[in-house]
Short mmCIF file of C-alpha atoms and ligand atoms in Angstrom, two decimals:
data_model
loop_
_atom_site.label_atom_id
_atom_site.label_comp_id
_atom_site.label_asym_id
_atom_site.label_seq_id
_atom_site.Cartn_x
_atom_site.Cartn_y
_atom_site.Cartn_z
CA MET R 1038 243.04 143.63 143.67
CA SER R 1039 244.28 146.11 145.41
CA GLU R 1040 245.02 148.18 142.34
CA ASP R 1041 241.19 147.53 141.43
CA ILE R 1042 239.66 148.69 144.99
CA LYS R 1043 242.53 151.97 144.90
CA LYS R 1044 240.29 152.48 141.20
CA THR R 1045 237.16 152.09 142.75
CA ILE R 1046 238.05 154.23 145.64
CA ASN R 1047 239.02 156.86 143.23
CA GLU R 1048 235.88 156.57 141.34
CA LEU R 1049 233.59 156.96 144.66
CA HIS R 1050 231.77 160.24 144.67
CA ILE R 1051 231.79 162.01 147.68
CA TYR R 1052 228.34 160.77 149.07
CA GLU R 1053 229.41 157.51 148.53
CA LYS R 1054 232.68 158.08 150.49
CA LYS R 1055 230.14 159.63 153.24
CA LEU R 1056 227.78 156.68 153.69
CA LEU R 1057 230.45 154.46 153.68
CA LYS R 1058 232.25 156.05 156.86
CA GLU R 1059 229.43 156.01 158.64
CA LEU R 1060 228.54 152.84 157.99
CA GLU R 1061 231.58 151.45 158.77
CA ALA R 1062 231.20 153.62 162.66
CA ASN R 1063 227.52 152.77 162.98
CA PRO R 1064 226.94 149.90 160.88
CA ASN R 1065 223.17 149.20 161.97
CA ALA R 1066 222.45 153.17 161.29
CA THR R 1067 218.94 153.53 159.26
CA PRO R 1068 218.92 156.14 156.18
CA GLU R 1069 217.25 158.58 158.02
CA GLU R 1070 220.02 158.30 160.71
CA ILE R 1071 222.68 158.63 157.97
CA ALA R 1072 221.43 161.61 156.89
CA GLU R 1073 221.41 163.39 160.12
CA ASN R 1074 225.17 161.99 160.89
CA THR R 1075 226.58 163.22 157.54
CA ALA R 1076 224.24 166.61 156.80
CA MET R 1077 223.21 164.75 154.00
CA ASP R 1078 219.51 165.29 152.55
CA ILE R 1079 217.52 161.52 152.49
CA LYS R 1080 217.74 161.42 148.60
CA SER R 1081 220.93 161.57 148.68
CA VAL R 1082 222.01 158.65 151.23
CA MET R 1083 220.00 156.84 148.93
CA SER R 1084 221.12 157.43 145.55
CA ALA R 1085 224.79 157.19 147.13
CA ALA R 1086 223.17 153.93 148.39
CA GLY R 1087 221.71 152.62 145.35
CA SER R 1088 225.26 153.25 143.20
CA LEU R 1089 227.46 151.93 146.15
CA SER R 1090 224.88 148.81 145.50
CA SER R 1091 225.40 148.48 142.15
CA LYS R 1092 228.78 148.37 142.19
CA GLY R 1093 228.95 145.39 144.76
CA ILE R 1094 229.91 147.26 147.91
CA ILE R 1095 226.98 147.25 150.05
CA ASP R 1096 223.68 145.44 150.25
CA VAL R 1097 220.93 147.72 149.95
CA LYS R 1098 217.72 145.86 151.84
CA LYS R 1099 214.12 146.46 151.63
CA GLU R 1100 211.54 145.91 154.36
CA VAL R 1101 207.59 146.71 154.01
CA GLU R 1102 205.80 146.78 157.20
CA GLU R 1103 202.25 146.98 157.40
CA THR R 1104 200.06 148.52 160.41
CA TYR R 1105 196.35 148.11 160.53
CA SER R 1106 193.87 150.21 162.27
CA LEU R 1107 190.23 150.81 161.98
CA THR R 1108 188.58 152.65 159.43
CA ASP R 1109 185.57 155.27 160.37
CA ASP R 1110 183.28 152.43 159.52
CA GLY R 1111 185.09 150.05 161.30
CA ILE R 1112 185.48 152.43 164.56
CA LYS R 1113 181.30 152.79 164.11
CA TYR R 1114 181.05 148.53 164.20
CA ALA R 1115 183.31 148.25 166.92
CA GLU R 1116 181.39 151.03 169.21
CA GLU R 1117 177.99 149.60 168.30
CA GLY R 1118 178.51 145.69 167.35
CA LEU R 1119 178.67 144.45 163.78
CA PRO R 1120 175.47 144.51 162.11
CA GLU R 1121 174.84 140.68 161.99
CA ARG R 1122 175.42 141.31 166.20
CA LYS R 1123 172.55 143.78 165.88
CA ILE R 1124 170.10 141.41 164.31
CA LEU R 1125 171.03 138.79 166.44
CA ASP R 1126 170.60 140.49 169.59
CA VAL R 1127 167.09 141.27 168.45
CA LEU R 1128 166.53 137.62 167.17
CA ALA R 1129 167.89 136.18 170.33
CA ASP R 1130 164.61 137.68 171.50
CA LYS R 1131 162.17 137.27 169.03
CA LYS R 1132 163.69 133.78 167.71
CA LYS R 1133 162.20 134.65 163.86
CA ILE R 1134 161.89 137.94 162.44
CA ALA R 1135 160.37 138.21 158.56
CA MET R 1136 162.74 139.55 156.24
CA LYS R 1137 160.51 142.31 155.19
CA ASP R 1138 160.27 143.76 158.67
CA LEU R 1139 163.87 143.04 159.55
CA ALA R 1140 164.95 146.70 159.05
CA ASP R 1141 161.85 147.91 161.38
CA GLU R 1142 162.51 145.54 164.00
CA THR R 1143 165.93 146.14 164.44
CA GLY R 1144 166.52 149.96 163.38
CA ILE R 1145 169.36 149.36 161.53
CA ASP R 1146 169.63 150.90 158.03
CA LYS R 1147 169.14 149.18 154.96
CA LYS R 1148 172.53 148.90 153.82
CA ASP R 1149 173.64 147.40 157.00
CA THR R 1150 170.79 144.85 157.49
CA ASN R 1151 171.88 143.41 153.66
CA ILE R 1152 175.46 142.97 155.31
CA GLY R 1153 174.19 141.45 158.30
CA ILE R 1154 172.10 139.20 157.07
CA GLY R 1155 174.70 137.78 154.82
CA TRP R 1156 176.62 137.35 157.80
CA LEU R 1157 174.36 135.47 159.70
CA VAL R 1158 173.45 133.58 156.96
CA ARG R 1159 177.34 132.91 156.67
CA LYS R 1160 178.47 132.73 160.51
CA LYS R 1161 175.02 130.16 160.69
CA TRP R 1162 173.99 132.00 163.31
CA ALA R 1163 170.60 132.35 161.34
CA LYS R 1164 168.50 130.45 158.68
CA ILE R 1165 166.38 131.72 156.06
CA ASP R 1166 163.66 130.06 155.32
CA LYS R 1167 160.52 131.50 152.84
CA GLY R 1168 161.11 135.01 153.74
CA ILE R 1169 161.63 133.92 157.79
CA VAL R 1170 164.89 134.77 159.50
CA ASN R 1171 165.14 132.03 162.24
CA ILE R 1172 167.69 131.87 164.78
CA THR R 1173 169.88 128.80 164.91
CA ASP R 1174 171.54 126.78 168.28
CA PHE R 1175 174.78 127.97 167.19
CA GLY R 1176 173.67 131.83 166.62
CA LYS R 1177 171.93 131.56 170.52
CA ASP R 1178 175.33 130.15 171.75
CA PHE R 1179 176.78 133.15 170.23
CA SER R 1180 174.23 135.55 171.67
CA SER R 1181 175.96 136.10 175.10
CA LYS R 1182 179.56 135.80 173.60
CA ASN R 1183 181.86 137.56 170.91
CA ASP R 1184 182.78 136.04 167.90
CA ILE R 1185 186.70 136.05 166.44
CA ASP R 1186 185.88 139.02 164.28
CA GLU R 1187 184.24 141.20 167.12
CA LYS R 1188 187.39 140.15 169.54
CA VAL R 1189 189.82 141.51 166.61
CA LEU R 1190 187.41 144.36 166.47
CA ASN R 1191 187.88 145.45 170.19
CA TYR R 1192 191.38 144.71 169.86
CA LEU R 1193 192.15 147.09 167.13
CA GLN R 1194 190.16 149.50 169.01
CA SER R 1195 191.68 149.27 172.11
CA ASN R 1196 195.15 149.76 170.53
CA ALA R 1197 194.15 152.76 168.30
CA GLU R 1198 197.99 153.69 167.04
CA GLY R 1199 197.75 150.44 165.18
CA VAL R 1200 198.68 146.86 165.09
CA LYS R 1201 201.60 145.38 163.45
CA GLU R 1202 200.81 141.56 164.10
CA PHE R 1203 197.91 139.62 165.30
CA THR R 1204 198.15 136.16 167.72
CA ASP R 1205 197.30 133.04 166.17
CA ASP R 1206 194.19 133.05 167.77
CA LEU R 1207 193.34 136.01 166.39
CA ARG R 1208 194.57 135.83 162.29
CA ASP R 1209 191.74 134.23 161.59
CA GLY R 1210 189.02 137.15 162.51
CA PHE R 1211 191.97 139.38 161.19
CA LYS R 1212 191.68 137.73 157.87
CA ASN R 1213 187.72 137.89 157.66
CA LEU R 1214 187.95 141.75 158.53
CA GLY R 1215 190.13 142.36 156.20
CA ASN R 1216 187.89 140.38 153.27
CA ARG R 1217 185.13 142.74 154.25
CA LYS R 1218 184.97 146.20 152.98
CA ASN R 1219 186.34 149.14 154.29
CA ILE R 1220 186.53 148.13 158.04
CA LEU R 1221 190.48 147.66 157.82
CA ASN R 1222 193.25 150.53 157.20
CA VAL R 1223 196.44 149.22 156.07
CA LYS R 1224 199.21 151.49 156.01
CA LYS R 1225 202.53 150.45 154.37
CA ASN R 1226 206.01 151.53 155.53
CA THR R 1227 208.81 150.88 153.44
CA SER R 1228 212.27 150.95 155.23
CA HIS R 1229 215.36 150.41 153.92
CA SER R 1230 218.95 148.89 155.90
CA PHE R 1231 222.46 148.27 154.24
CA VAL R 1232 225.02 145.89 154.62
CA VAL R 1233 228.51 146.75 153.82
CA LEU R 1234 229.99 143.94 151.63
CA PRO R 1235 233.28 142.30 151.36
CA LYS R 1236 234.20 144.25 148.95
CA GLY R 1237 233.17 147.42 150.86
CA GLU R 1238 235.21 145.83 153.95
CA SER R 1239 238.21 146.06 151.71
CA ILE R 1240 237.99 149.80 150.83
CA LEU R 1241 237.30 150.86 154.57
CA LYS R 1242 240.23 148.72 154.83
CA GLU R 1243 242.76 150.63 152.16
CA GLY R 1244 241.09 153.96 153.88
CA PHE R 1245 239.97 157.09 151.98
CA THR R 1246 240.05 160.65 153.00
CA ILE R 1247 236.71 162.55 152.04
CA GLN R 1248 237.37 165.48 150.24
CA LYS R 1249 235.64 167.99 148.41
CA GLN R 1250 235.33 167.38 144.61
CA ALA R 1251 235.04 169.35 141.54
CA THR R 1252 232.20 168.46 139.40
CA GLN R 1253 231.82 172.01 137.34
CA LEU R 1254 234.64 174.21 137.19
CA THR R 1255 234.07 178.03 136.78
CA HIS R 1256 235.31 180.30 134.46
CA LYS R 1257 237.32 182.24 137.33
CA GLN R 1258 238.73 178.44 138.58
CA LEU R 1259 239.99 178.28 134.76
CA LYS R 1260 241.42 181.73 134.46
CA GLU R 1261 243.35 181.96 137.65
CA GLY R 1262 244.33 178.69 138.01
CA GLN R 1263 242.55 177.07 141.15
CA TRP R 1264 241.48 174.52 138.81
CA LYS R 1265 245.09 173.01 139.26
CA ASN R 1266 244.35 172.63 143.36
CA LEU R 1267 241.17 170.77 143.00
CA GLN R 1268 240.00 167.43 143.71
CA TYR R 1269 238.64 165.45 140.36
CA ARG R 1270 236.72 161.98 140.36
CA PRO R 1271 237.79 160.41 137.52
CA TYR R 1272 234.56 158.75 135.06
CA ASP R 1273 233.78 155.05 135.58
CA ILE R 1274 234.14 154.39 131.78
CA ASN R 1275 232.81 151.09 132.78
CA ALA R 1276 229.25 151.75 134.42
CA GLU R 1277 226.71 150.56 133.23
CA ALA R 1278 224.75 152.67 130.98
CA PRO R 1279 221.30 152.31 129.70
CA VAL R 1280 220.93 150.59 126.38
CA VAL R 1281 219.23 152.72 124.06
CA PHE R 1282 217.63 151.12 120.74
CA ALA R 1283 217.25 154.38 118.44
CA GLY R 1284 214.95 154.51 115.53
CA LYS R 1285 217.26 153.67 112.42
CA LYS R 1286 216.56 152.58 108.75
CA HIS R 1287 216.24 149.32 107.59
CA PRO R 1288 219.59 147.76 106.36
CA LEU R 1289 218.43 147.30 102.89
CA ARG R 1290 217.22 150.87 102.88
CA VAL R 1291 220.35 151.93 103.85
CA ILE R 1292 222.32 150.32 101.23
CA ILE R 1293 219.56 151.39 98.41
CA ASP R 1294 220.44 155.30 99.69
CA GLU R 1295 224.06 154.74 99.59
CA ILE R 1296 223.47 153.66 96.25
CA ARG R 1297 221.45 156.52 94.78
CA GLU R 1298 224.16 158.64 96.58
CA ILE R 1299 226.53 156.99 94.79
CA PHE R 1300 225.01 157.36 91.42
CA LEU R 1301 223.76 160.86 92.10
CA ASN R 1302 227.54 161.76 92.85
CA MET R 1303 229.02 160.66 89.76
CA GLY R 1304 226.77 162.50 87.96
CA PHE R 1305 223.54 160.09 86.76
CA SER R 1306 220.10 161.13 87.01
CA GLU R 1307 217.36 159.21 88.30
CA ASP R 1308 214.58 157.41 86.43
CA ASN R 1309 211.55 155.23 87.55
CA GLY R 1310 209.48 152.44 85.59
CA SER R 1311 206.43 150.84 86.97
CA TYR R 1312 206.01 147.03 88.60
CA VAL R 1313 203.58 146.40 85.86
CA GLU R 1314 205.16 146.82 82.24
CA SER R 1315 204.58 144.96 78.53
CA ALA R 1316 206.44 142.23 77.44
CA PHE R 1317 207.33 144.82 75.08
CA TRP R 1318 209.67 147.13 76.66
CA ASN R 1319 210.33 144.13 79.52
CA PHE R 1320 211.44 141.50 76.66
CA ASP R 1321 210.82 142.63 72.98
CA SER R 1322 212.65 146.10 73.17
CA LEU R 1323 215.98 143.73 74.29
CA PHE R 1324 215.79 141.93 71.62
CA GLN R 1325 214.90 139.01 73.47
CA PRO R 1326 213.15 136.70 71.32
CA GLN R 1327 209.60 135.87 71.93
CA ASP R 1328 210.35 132.09 72.74
CA HIS R 1329 213.11 133.11 74.92
CA ALA R 1330 213.42 130.81 78.11
CA ALA R 1331 212.75 134.01 80.46
CA ARG R 1332 209.56 134.42 79.12
CA GLU R 1333 208.07 131.23 80.13
CA MET R 1334 204.99 131.29 82.37
CA GLN R 1335 207.13 129.29 85.34
CA ASP R 1336 209.64 132.08 85.63
CA THR R 1337 207.44 135.40 84.43
CA PHE R 1338 204.37 136.80 86.42
CA TYR R 1339 202.06 137.49 83.82
CA LEU R 1340 198.95 139.29 85.15
CA LYS R 1341 195.18 138.65 84.48
CA ASN R 1342 194.65 142.64 85.55
CA PRO R 1343 195.58 144.27 83.30
CA LEU R 1344 195.40 141.65 81.29
CA THR R 1345 197.44 143.78 78.37
CA CYS R 1346 199.45 146.60 78.12
CA ASP R 1347 199.50 149.54 75.45
CA LEU R 1348 202.44 149.25 72.67
CA PRO R 1349 204.37 152.16 71.89
CA ASP R 1350 203.96 153.98 68.77
CA ASP R 1351 203.51 152.11 65.41
CA ALA R 1352 207.00 153.18 64.19
CA LEU R 1353 209.03 151.68 66.92
CA VAL R 1354 206.48 148.27 66.86
CA LYS R 1355 206.96 147.97 63.60
CA LEU R 1356 211.08 148.25 63.67
CA THR R 1357 211.24 146.23 66.62
CA ALA R 1358 209.23 143.38 64.71
CA GLU R 1359 211.41 144.07 61.49
CA THR R 1360 214.51 143.40 63.48
CA HIS R 1361 213.52 140.51 65.43
CA GLU R 1362 212.81 139.23 62.09
CA THR R 1363 215.20 139.86 59.70
CA GLY R 1364 218.03 142.48 61.35
CA ALA R 1365 216.05 144.92 59.56
CA ASN R 1366 218.76 147.61 59.23
CA THR R 1367 220.87 146.59 62.02
CA GLY R 1368 223.65 144.60 60.31
CA SER R 1369 222.02 141.08 61.93
CA THR R 1370 219.73 138.46 60.80
CA GLY R 1371 217.39 138.69 63.36
CA TRP R 1372 215.96 135.68 65.00
CA LYS R 1373 213.95 134.84 61.97
CA TYR R 1374 210.84 133.96 63.23
CA ASP R 1375 207.46 135.67 62.68
CA TRP R 1376 207.10 138.39 65.77
CA SER R 1377 203.77 138.68 67.77
CA GLU R 1378 202.04 141.98 68.91
CA ASP R 1379 199.80 139.91 71.09
CA ILE R 1380 202.90 138.57 72.86
CA ALA R 1381 204.33 142.19 72.96
CA ARG R 1382 201.42 143.28 74.81
CA GLN R 1383 201.17 140.83 76.98
CA SER R 1384 201.52 142.41 80.51
CA VAL R 1385 203.95 141.06 83.30
CA LEU R 1386 205.92 142.19 86.49
CA ARG R 1387 209.20 143.33 85.42
CA THR R 1388 211.48 140.58 85.84
CA HIS R 1389 214.36 143.45 85.80
CA THR R 1390 215.07 147.22 85.39
CA THR R 1391 216.38 146.69 82.21
CA GLY R 1392 213.25 147.90 80.48
CA ILE R 1393 213.80 151.33 81.90
CA SER R 1394 217.12 151.62 80.02
CA THR R 1395 215.43 150.93 76.69
CA LYS R 1396 212.47 153.20 77.23
CA HIS R 1397 214.60 155.85 78.87
CA LEU R 1398 216.71 155.49 75.46
CA TYR R 1399 213.18 156.16 73.42
CA ASP R 1400 212.20 159.01 75.55
CA PHE R 1401 215.50 160.85 75.67
CA GLU R 1402 218.03 162.09 73.41
CA PRO R 1403 222.25 161.24 74.72
CA PRO R 1404 224.35 162.58 76.39
CA ILE R 1405 222.45 159.94 79.08
CA LYS R 1406 223.26 159.32 82.26
CA MET R 1407 220.51 157.18 83.99
CA PHE R 1408 220.41 155.34 86.76
CA SER R 1409 216.80 153.24 88.78
CA VAL R 1410 216.43 151.36 91.43
CA GLY R 1411 213.52 149.37 92.14
CA ARG R 1412 211.64 145.92 92.72
CA VAL R 1413 211.63 143.41 90.23
CA PHE R 1414 209.77 140.42 90.87
CA ARG R 1415 210.84 136.32 89.68
CA ARG R 1416 208.61 133.11 89.77
CA GLU R 1417 211.24 132.06 92.51
CA THR R 1418 210.49 129.62 94.78
CA PHE R 1419 211.18 130.67 98.28
CA ASP R 1420 214.86 129.54 99.81
CA TYR R 1421 217.96 130.98 101.62
CA LYS R 1422 218.88 132.71 98.68
CA HIS R 1423 215.61 133.23 96.37
CA LEU R 1424 213.09 135.61 96.83
CA PRO R 1425 210.27 136.01 94.49
CA GLU R 1426 210.63 140.10 94.45
CA PHE R 1427 213.85 141.78 95.05
CA HIS R 1428 215.78 144.62 94.02
CA GLN R 1429 217.81 146.10 91.51
CA VAL R 1430 219.90 148.84 90.28
CA GLU R 1431 219.58 149.35 86.59
CA GLY R 1432 222.15 151.91 84.67
CA LEU R 1433 223.05 153.55 81.28
CA VAL R 1434 225.39 155.50 80.14
CA CYS R 1435 225.25 156.84 76.13
CA ASP R 1436 227.48 159.00 74.39
CA GLU R 1437 229.66 158.98 71.20
CA GLY R 1438 232.67 157.17 72.29
CA ILE R 1439 231.59 155.48 75.14
CA SER R 1440 233.25 152.05 75.34
CA TYR R 1441 233.39 148.63 77.03
CA GLN R 1442 236.15 149.84 78.84
CA ASN R 1443 233.61 152.77 80.03
CA LEU R 1444 231.67 150.06 81.65
CA LEU R 1445 234.43 148.21 83.40
CA GLY R 1446 235.33 151.45 84.72
CA THR R 1447 231.96 152.80 86.21
CA LEU R 1448 231.06 149.00 87.67
CA LYS R 1449 234.75 149.64 89.40
CA GLU R 1450 234.24 152.54 90.68
CA PHE R 1451 230.89 152.19 92.04
CA TYR R 1452 231.71 149.05 93.93
CA LYS R 1453 234.64 150.44 95.72
CA LYS R 1454 232.60 153.48 97.00
CA LEU R 1455 230.29 151.01 98.44
CA GLY R 1456 233.37 149.05 99.89
CA PHE R 1457 233.30 145.81 97.28
CA GLU R 1458 236.14 144.78 95.28
CA VAL R 1459 234.96 142.85 92.09
CA ARG R 1460 236.06 141.09 89.29
CA PHE R 1461 234.78 140.76 85.71
CA ARG R 1462 233.53 137.27 83.93
CA PRO R 1463 232.49 137.06 80.36
CA ALA R 1464 228.63 136.31 79.83
CA TYR R 1465 225.87 136.44 78.08
CA PHE R 1466 222.66 138.53 77.46
CA PRO R 1467 220.52 138.66 74.44
CA TYR R 1468 220.83 142.55 74.37
CA THR R 1469 224.21 142.97 74.97
CA TYR R 1470 227.47 142.86 73.17
CA LEU R 1471 230.28 142.75 74.99
CA SER R 1472 228.41 141.36 78.00
CA THR R 1473 229.70 140.60 81.44
CA GLU R 1474 228.83 139.72 84.86
CA THR R 1475 230.57 141.11 87.93
CA GLU R 1476 231.40 138.75 90.50
CA ILE R 1477 233.07 139.38 94.35
CA TYR R 1478 235.35 136.90 96.56
CA LEU R 1479 233.69 135.93 99.85
CA GLU R 1480 236.77 134.63 101.70
CA GLU R 1481 234.57 132.70 104.02
CA LYS R 1482 232.48 130.97 101.41
CA GLU R 1483 235.81 130.62 99.10
CA SER R 1484 233.64 131.18 96.30
CA TRP R 1485 233.10 133.89 93.89
CA ILE R 1486 229.80 135.43 94.16
CA GLU R 1487 227.67 136.91 91.18
CA LEU R 1488 226.05 140.41 91.68
CA GLY R 1489 225.07 141.44 88.30
CA GLY R 1490 225.03 141.87 84.33
CA ALA R 1491 226.38 144.25 82.39
CA GLY R 1492 227.29 144.99 78.86
CA MET R 1493 227.08 147.54 75.82
CA PHE R 1494 223.88 147.49 74.48
CA ARG R 1495 223.53 145.10 70.47
CA PRO R 1496 222.68 147.48 67.70
CA GLU R 1497 219.37 145.11 67.68
CA VAL R 1498 218.58 146.74 70.56
CA LEU R 1499 219.84 150.59 69.78
CA LYS R 1500 218.66 150.99 66.55
CA PRO R 1501 214.44 150.36 66.58
CA LEU R 1502 214.99 153.19 69.56
CA GLY R 1503 216.83 155.59 67.35
CA ILE R 1504 219.76 155.41 68.87
CA ASN R 1505 223.39 155.68 66.83
CA GLN R 1506 225.48 156.28 69.13
CA PRO R 1507 227.20 153.46 71.77
CA ALA R 1508 225.86 152.73 75.33
CA LEU R 1509 226.77 150.99 78.32
CA ALA R 1510 224.24 149.57 80.66
CA PHE R 1511 224.21 147.11 83.66
CA GLY R 1512 221.60 145.24 86.28
CA LEU R 1513 222.92 144.67 89.31
CA GLY R 1514 221.00 142.60 92.68
CA ILE R 1515 220.99 144.77 96.32
CA GLU R 1516 220.01 142.15 98.33
CA ARG R 1517 223.21 140.36 97.67
CA LEU R 1518 225.56 143.36 98.97
CA ALA R 1519 223.07 143.68 102.15
CA MET R 1520 223.71 139.99 102.79
CA ILE R 1521 227.46 140.32 102.69
CA ARG R 1522 227.72 143.53 104.17
CA TYR R 1523 225.38 142.46 107.07
CA ASP R 1524 226.96 138.85 107.24
CA VAL R 1525 223.03 137.59 106.71
CA GLU R 1526 223.31 134.09 105.48
CA ASP R 1527 219.44 133.70 104.27
CA ILE R 1528 218.50 136.09 102.02
CA ARG R 1529 214.64 135.78 104.01
CA MET R 1530 216.31 137.82 107.37
CA LEU R 1531 216.02 140.84 105.19
CA TYR R 1532 212.52 141.27 105.05
CA LYS R 1533 211.53 138.99 108.45
CA SER R 1534 211.65 142.18 110.61
CA ASP R 1535 213.42 140.44 112.96
CA ILE R 1536 213.50 143.04 115.79
CA LYS R 1537 216.66 141.71 117.56
CA TRP R 1538 218.49 141.52 114.62
CA LEU R 1539 217.78 145.09 113.72
CA ARG R 1540 218.26 146.66 116.84
CA GLU R 1541 221.79 145.32 116.94
CA LEU R 1542 222.85 146.15 113.74
CA PRO R 1543 225.13 149.14 113.47
CA LEU R 1544 223.38 152.59 112.38
CA ASP R 1545 224.34 153.70 108.76
CA ARG R 1546 227.87 153.87 108.15
CA GLY R 1547 227.55 156.55 105.52
CA VAL R 1548 229.38 156.57 102.12
CA GLU R 1549 232.70 157.50 101.16
CA LEU R 1550 232.53 159.70 98.70
N1 DAH T 663 219.17 142.72 83.22
C1 DAH T 663 219.56 141.88 84.00
C2 DAH T 663 219.48 140.61 84.81
O1 DAH T 663 218.41 140.72 85.35
C3 DAH T 663 221.11 142.54 83.62
C4 DAH T 663 221.27 142.93 83.34
C5 DAH T 663 221.90 142.66 81.79
C6 DAH T 663 221.28 144.35 82.66
C7 DAH T 663 223.17 143.28 80.96
C8 DAH T 663 221.70 144.76 82.10
C9 DAH T 663 222.76 144.73 80.63
O2 DAH T 663 221.77 146.45 81.50
O3 DAH T 663 223.44 145.64 79.83
O4 DAH T 663 220.22 139.78 85.10
#
């Protein structure tokens, strides 16, 4: 406890100390008195008080006091009488006046006549019947005495310095006048008082000296050694600071940018495809037979508009057809069916980014090192693990001498840079041999999670594209990586724009290259 108190004392600002000492000597001192006695300005007193209060050393009480007085209109009414009184005076004599003659008969201006007649009726001093204003018995009664509104008016007039409180008998009148426009003036006066709390008592009991503290060191003080003898106030590193929600990238964008940076640094160049692709590039160029399950309507989005896409040039289409049907010159027997151009023309939302690899191989000559990041689409039902659109990164390396070992090495290196350790499992894809799937071990789940597929493109893929060198390729999911890194159980979180979650995520940590 005492250690705590000492620490708190150490961290007190000189103004806080002065204020506290003053309160010890003069517990009921107002901020103004404290300012005067300590030779501080009032702003410094209040800010020191705020700081002491946030540390639980004193309590700052705030009181708002209202003072009421008459406006210029109010003074006029007090002197001349309220409009309803002026009309009543005339009515007491004449008993009835036609509405249209009211202003003339009473000599009151139009505005006040309207106000007056309103109150006259409300106070039941008069009744209006077919355009004639008639005095009531109640009105007659009041013709020779003041009502409560007038009493308050008079009271305020005789207390020109203002009234802070009304006695019970005047309170209703005060309310009435307050409800009328422009009669009462309200002046608000806020005052503060301070109460030393138990923690403050302990501090005072412990005692302290008030010494000037150095806040800024000058060149001279440093050079000439005066800094050694100065008093310093320690920082309070536990002081509350405002929470700042800095603008930042979405976590998925962070990972995508990291992935791009990693591949660019590994010497890959970036390519892009389009979301709408022909079945030819999405499936046929990958030696995926036309009756392959992945092509089914329940797995793939087929488009109505455009219903079909153009096929590439005839030679490639012909070679692809032959390869599917008989294996052509690839050393394979093919899938042994009649290949259809119409099926190849169908337009689909790309189901993977691997079509970018085959197109790239057709458009460019090896040596090739290409990667591409983008959205892919599959007819999945939403659940905690699946989305109908998600992101993949596709990679392709093609050159003389490229081997399956290069594939494993490349993937290992890539994941390592992202902060993941992976293992490889044998797999099957219609377009690769050898083929593998990368997996990562999740300790909390005690299980292996699949991250993506990879392999060496088969001759049935490469030959029709005019490629004679070996090619490694991979297609890796990105959302899963984000889920693991940000500890998200439900993939939908990445698309929900949950502002609380996004705010609390750490900033982009950057890649170690
Ligand atoms: N396209 C596969 C998928 O979406 C992943 C894949 C496997 C990509 C093997 C490749 C590859 O480039 O060689 O699951």
